[in-house]
mmCIF file of C-alpha atoms in Angstrom:
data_model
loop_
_atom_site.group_PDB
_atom_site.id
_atom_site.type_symbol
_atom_site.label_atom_id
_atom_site.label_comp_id
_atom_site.label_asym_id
_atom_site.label_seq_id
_atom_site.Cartn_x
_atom_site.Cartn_y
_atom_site.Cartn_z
ATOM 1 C CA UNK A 1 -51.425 -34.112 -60.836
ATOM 2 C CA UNK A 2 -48.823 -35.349 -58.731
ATOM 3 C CA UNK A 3 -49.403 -39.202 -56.760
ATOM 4 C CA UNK A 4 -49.896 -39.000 -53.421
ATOM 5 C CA UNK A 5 -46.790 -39.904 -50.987
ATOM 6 C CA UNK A 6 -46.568 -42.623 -49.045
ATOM 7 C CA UNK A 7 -44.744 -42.196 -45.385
ATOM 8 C CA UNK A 8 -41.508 -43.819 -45.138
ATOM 9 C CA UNK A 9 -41.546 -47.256 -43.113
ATOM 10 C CA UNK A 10 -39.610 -47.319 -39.313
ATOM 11 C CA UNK A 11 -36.436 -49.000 -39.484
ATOM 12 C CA UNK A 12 -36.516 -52.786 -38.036
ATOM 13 C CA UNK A 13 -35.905 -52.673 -34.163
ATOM 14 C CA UNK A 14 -32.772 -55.215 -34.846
ATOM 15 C CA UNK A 15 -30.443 -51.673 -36.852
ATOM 16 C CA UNK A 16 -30.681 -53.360 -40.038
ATOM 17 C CA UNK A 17 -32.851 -54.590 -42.470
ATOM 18 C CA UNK A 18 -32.254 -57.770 -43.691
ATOM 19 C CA UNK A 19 -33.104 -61.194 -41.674
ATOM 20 C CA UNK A 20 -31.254 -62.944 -39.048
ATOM 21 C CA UNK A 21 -28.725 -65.260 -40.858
ATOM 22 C CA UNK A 22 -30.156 -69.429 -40.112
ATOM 23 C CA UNK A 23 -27.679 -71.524 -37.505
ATOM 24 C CA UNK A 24 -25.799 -74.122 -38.854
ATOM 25 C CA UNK A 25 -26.117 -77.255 -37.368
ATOM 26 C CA UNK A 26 -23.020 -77.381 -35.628
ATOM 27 C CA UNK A 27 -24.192 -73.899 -33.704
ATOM 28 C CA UNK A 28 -27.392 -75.154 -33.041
ATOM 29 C CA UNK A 29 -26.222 -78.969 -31.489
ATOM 30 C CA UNK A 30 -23.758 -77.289 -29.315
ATOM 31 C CA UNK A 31 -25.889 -75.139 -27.561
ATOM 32 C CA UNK A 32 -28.697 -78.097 -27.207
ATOM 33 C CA UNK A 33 -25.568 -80.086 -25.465
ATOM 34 C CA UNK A 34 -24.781 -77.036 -23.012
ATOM 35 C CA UNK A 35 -28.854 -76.592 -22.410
ATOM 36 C CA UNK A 36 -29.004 -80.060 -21.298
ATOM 37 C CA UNK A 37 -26.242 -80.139 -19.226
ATOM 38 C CA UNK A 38 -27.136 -77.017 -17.173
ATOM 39 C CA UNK A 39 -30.156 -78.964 -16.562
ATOM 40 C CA UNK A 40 -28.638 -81.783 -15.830
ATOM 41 C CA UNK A 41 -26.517 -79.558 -13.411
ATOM 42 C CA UNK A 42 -29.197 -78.282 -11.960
ATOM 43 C CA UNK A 43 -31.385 -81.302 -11.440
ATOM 44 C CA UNK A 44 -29.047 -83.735 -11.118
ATOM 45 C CA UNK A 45 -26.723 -82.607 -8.475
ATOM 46 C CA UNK A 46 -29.346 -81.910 -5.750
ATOM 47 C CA UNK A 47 -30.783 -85.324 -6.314
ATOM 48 C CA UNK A 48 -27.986 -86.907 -5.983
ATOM 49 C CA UNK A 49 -27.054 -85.235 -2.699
ATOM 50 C CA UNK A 50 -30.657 -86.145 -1.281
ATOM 51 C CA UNK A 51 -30.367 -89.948 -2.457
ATOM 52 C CA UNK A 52 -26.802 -89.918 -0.451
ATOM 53 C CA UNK A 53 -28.422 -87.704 2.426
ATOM 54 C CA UNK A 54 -31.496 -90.537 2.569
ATOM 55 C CA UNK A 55 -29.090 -93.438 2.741
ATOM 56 C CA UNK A 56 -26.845 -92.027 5.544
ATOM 57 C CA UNK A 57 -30.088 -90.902 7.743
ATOM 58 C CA UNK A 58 -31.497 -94.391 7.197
ATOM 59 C CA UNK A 59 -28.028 -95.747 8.474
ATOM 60 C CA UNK A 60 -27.706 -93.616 11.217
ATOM 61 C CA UNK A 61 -31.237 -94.279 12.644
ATOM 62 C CA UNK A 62 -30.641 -97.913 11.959
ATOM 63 C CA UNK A 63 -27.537 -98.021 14.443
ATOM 64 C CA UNK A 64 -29.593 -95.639 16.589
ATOM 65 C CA UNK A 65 -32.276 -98.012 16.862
ATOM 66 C CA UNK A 66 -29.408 -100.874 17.467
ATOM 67 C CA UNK A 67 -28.062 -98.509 20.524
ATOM 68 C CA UNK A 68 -31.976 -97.666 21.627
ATOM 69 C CA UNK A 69 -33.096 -101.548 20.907
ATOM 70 C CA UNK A 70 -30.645 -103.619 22.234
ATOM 71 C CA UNK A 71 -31.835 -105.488 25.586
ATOM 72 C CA UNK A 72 -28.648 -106.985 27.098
ATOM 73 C CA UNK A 73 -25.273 -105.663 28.209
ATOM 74 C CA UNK A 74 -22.755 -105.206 24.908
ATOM 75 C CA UNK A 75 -19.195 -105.133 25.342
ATOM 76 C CA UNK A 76 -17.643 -101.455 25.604
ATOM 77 C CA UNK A 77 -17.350 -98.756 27.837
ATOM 78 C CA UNK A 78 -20.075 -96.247 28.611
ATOM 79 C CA UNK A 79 -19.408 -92.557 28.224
ATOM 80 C CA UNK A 80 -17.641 -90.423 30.932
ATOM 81 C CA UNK A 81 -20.799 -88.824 30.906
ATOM 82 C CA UNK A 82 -23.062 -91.559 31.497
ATOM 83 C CA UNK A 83 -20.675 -92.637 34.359
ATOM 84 C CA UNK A 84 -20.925 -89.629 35.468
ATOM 85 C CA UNK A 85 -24.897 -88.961 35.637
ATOM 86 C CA UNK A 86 -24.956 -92.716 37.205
ATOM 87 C CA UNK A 87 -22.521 -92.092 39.226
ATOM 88 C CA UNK A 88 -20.445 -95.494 38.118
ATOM 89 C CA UNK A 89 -16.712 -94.975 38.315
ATOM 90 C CA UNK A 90 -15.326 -97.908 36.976
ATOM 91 C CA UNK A 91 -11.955 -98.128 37.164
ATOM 92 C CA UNK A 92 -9.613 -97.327 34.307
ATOM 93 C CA UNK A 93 -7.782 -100.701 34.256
ATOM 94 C CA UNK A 94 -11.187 -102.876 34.427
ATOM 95 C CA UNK A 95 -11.531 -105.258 32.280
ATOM 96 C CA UNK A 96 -14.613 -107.292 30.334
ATOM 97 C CA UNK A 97 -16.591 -104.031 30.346
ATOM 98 C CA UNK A 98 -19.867 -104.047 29.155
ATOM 99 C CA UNK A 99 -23.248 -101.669 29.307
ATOM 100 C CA UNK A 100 -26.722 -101.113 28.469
ATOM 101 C CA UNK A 101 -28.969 -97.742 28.898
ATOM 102 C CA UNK A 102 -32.823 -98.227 29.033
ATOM 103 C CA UNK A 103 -34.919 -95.228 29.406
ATOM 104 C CA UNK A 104 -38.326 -94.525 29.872
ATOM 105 C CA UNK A 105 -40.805 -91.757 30.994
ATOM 106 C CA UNK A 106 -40.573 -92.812 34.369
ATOM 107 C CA UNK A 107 -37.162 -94.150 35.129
ATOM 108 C CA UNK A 108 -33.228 -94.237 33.174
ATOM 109 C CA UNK A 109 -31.062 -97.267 34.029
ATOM 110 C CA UNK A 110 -27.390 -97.977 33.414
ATOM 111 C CA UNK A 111 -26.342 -101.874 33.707
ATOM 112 C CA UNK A 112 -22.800 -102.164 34.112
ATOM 113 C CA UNK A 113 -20.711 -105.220 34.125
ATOM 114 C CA UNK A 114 -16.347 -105.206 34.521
ATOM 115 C CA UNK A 115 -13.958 -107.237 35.633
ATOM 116 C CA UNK A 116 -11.475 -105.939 38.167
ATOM 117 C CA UNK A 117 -7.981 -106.904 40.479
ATOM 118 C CA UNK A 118 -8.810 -107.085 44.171
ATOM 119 C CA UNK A 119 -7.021 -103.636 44.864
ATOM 120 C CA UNK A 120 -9.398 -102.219 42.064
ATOM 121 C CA UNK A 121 -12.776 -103.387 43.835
ATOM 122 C CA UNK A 122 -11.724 -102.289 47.137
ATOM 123 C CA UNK A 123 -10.758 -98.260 44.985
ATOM 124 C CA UNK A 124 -14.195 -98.910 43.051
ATOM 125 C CA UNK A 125 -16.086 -99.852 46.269
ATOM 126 C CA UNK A 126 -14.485 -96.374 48.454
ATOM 127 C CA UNK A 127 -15.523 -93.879 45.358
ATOM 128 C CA UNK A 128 -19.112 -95.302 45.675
ATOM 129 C CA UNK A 129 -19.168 -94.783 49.360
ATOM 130 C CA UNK A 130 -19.052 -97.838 50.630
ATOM 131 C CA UNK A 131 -16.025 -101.132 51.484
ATOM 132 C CA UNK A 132 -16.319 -104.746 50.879
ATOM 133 C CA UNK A 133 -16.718 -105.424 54.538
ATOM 134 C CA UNK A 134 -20.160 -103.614 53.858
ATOM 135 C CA UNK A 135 -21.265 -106.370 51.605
ATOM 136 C CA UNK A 136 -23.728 -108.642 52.507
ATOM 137 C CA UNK A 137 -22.880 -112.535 51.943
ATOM 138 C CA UNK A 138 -25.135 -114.271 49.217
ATOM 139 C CA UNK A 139 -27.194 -111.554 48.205
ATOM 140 C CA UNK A 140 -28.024 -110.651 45.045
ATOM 141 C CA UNK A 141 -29.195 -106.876 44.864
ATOM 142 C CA UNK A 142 -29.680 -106.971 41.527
ATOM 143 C CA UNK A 143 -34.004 -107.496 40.722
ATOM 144 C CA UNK A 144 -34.912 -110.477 38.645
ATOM 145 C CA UNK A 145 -36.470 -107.736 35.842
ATOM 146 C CA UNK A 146 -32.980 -106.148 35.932
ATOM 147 C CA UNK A 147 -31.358 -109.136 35.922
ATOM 148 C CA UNK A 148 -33.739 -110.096 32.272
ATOM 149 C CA UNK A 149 -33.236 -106.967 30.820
ATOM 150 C CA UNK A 150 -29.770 -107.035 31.590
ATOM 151 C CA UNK A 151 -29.332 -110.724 30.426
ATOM 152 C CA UNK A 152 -27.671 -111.920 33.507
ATOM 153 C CA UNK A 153 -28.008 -114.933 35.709
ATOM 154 C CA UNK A 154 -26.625 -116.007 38.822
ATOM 155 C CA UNK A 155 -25.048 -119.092 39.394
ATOM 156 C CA UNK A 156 -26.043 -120.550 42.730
ATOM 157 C CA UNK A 157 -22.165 -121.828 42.925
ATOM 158 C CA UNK A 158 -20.833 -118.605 43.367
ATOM 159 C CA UNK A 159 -20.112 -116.742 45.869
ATOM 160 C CA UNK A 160 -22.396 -113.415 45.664
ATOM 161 C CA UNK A 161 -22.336 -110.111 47.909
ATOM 162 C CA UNK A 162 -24.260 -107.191 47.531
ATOM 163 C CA UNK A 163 -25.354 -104.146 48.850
ATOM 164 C CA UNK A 164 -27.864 -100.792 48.028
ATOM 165 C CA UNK A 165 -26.615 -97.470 48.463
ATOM 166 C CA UNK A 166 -29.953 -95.251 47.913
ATOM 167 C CA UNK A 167 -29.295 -91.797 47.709
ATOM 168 C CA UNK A 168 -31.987 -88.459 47.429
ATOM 169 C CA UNK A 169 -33.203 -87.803 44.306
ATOM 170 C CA UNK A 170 -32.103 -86.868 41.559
ATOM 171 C CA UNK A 171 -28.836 -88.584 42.641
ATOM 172 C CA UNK A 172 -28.982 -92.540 41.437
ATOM 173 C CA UNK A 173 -29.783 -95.846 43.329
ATOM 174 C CA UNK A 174 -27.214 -98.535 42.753
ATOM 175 C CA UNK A 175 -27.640 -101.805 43.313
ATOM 176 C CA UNK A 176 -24.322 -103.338 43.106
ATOM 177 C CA UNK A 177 -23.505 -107.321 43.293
ATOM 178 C CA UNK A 178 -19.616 -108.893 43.534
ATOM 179 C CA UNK A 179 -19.239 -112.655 42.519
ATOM 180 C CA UNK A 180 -16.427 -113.418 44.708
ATOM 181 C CA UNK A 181 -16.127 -116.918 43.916
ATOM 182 C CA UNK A 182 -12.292 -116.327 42.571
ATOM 183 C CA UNK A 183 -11.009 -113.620 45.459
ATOM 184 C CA UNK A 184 -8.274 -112.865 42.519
ATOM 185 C CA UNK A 185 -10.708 -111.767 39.681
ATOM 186 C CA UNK A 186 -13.479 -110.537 41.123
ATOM 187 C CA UNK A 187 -17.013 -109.992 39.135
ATOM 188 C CA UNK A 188 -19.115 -106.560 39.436
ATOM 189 C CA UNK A 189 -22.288 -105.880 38.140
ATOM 190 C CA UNK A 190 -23.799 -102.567 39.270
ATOM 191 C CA UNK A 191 -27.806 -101.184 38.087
ATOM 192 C CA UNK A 192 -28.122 -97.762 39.028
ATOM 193 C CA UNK A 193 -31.237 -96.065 38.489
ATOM 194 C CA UNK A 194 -32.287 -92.463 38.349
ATOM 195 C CA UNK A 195 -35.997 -90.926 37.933
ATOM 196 C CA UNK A 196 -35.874 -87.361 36.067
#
């Protein structure tokens, strides 16, 4: 009597039959090295960007809250378009320019301070509407809250003229005030207000 057969066994899935060969070291510390820095790659790099994103945002709103917080006039120039939504044309060749911008719910402000020649104020003066013979003698236009916030004070040496010019809303309200006292340099300091 004949043994029974046994069925043949499936080839391995891998084509052949005899085992993976082991990697060498060498093999197998190169491709840890790679691993790691693909990881690195990919970890690394985006926190890197956010650190540098976080510092310039904290930056930013730090000299935003500078610009927002600051409570007296600064030297510089305000933008042509803040000029331009005040309705302060200061002339090109003024000089000792400074500005603050408040705002609130209620009302915006510009404070504007510049130095001009006499031919200059009289140029300033026309554009706003007005002429220095329209200036009232020793008055100060310019509200003692404005005058806080703006960090000015008024000598009572000088020789200060002022005037309103109210116009219909939206336009501004300027309150403008000249120290005259030398006829060859003369002083401006304009507040114009608007209420959204």
């Amino acid at each position: 009597m004949n043994p029974p057969t046994l069925p043949r066994q499936a080839p391995s899935p891998d084509g052949g039959s005899t085992p993976r060969p082991v990697e060498d070291r060498r093999h197998v510390v190169k491709r840890r090295w790679i691993t790691a820095v693909i990881i690195l790659l990919l970890v690394g790099v985006p926190a890197g960007y956010l650190a540098i994103s976080t510092q310039q945002s904290r930056e930013s709103g730090r000299d935003k809250a500078a610009r927002i917080g600051a409570s007296k006039v600064r030297p510089g120039w305000p933008s042509k378009v803040q000029r331009s939504i005040y309705e302060v044309p200061i002339p090109p060749k003024a000089w000792r320019v400074g500005f603050l911008e408040t705002n609130n719910w209620h009302t915006s402000r510009l404070f504007t301070a510049f130095s001009v020649t006499p031919a200059d104020l009289d140029a300033f003066l026309a554009s706003v509407g007005t002429s220095r013979d329209a200036l009232a003698q020793g008055e100060i236009t310019i509200s003692p809250h404005d005058s806080e916030v703006a960090g000015w004070s008024w000598s009572p040496k000088a020789s200060w003229y002022g005037i309103t010019l109210e116009q219909p809303e939206p336009r501004p309200t300027r309150d403008i005030t000249v120290d005259l006292t030398n006829p060859e340099n003369p002083k401006v300091y304009v507040v114009s207000t608007t209420v959204p």
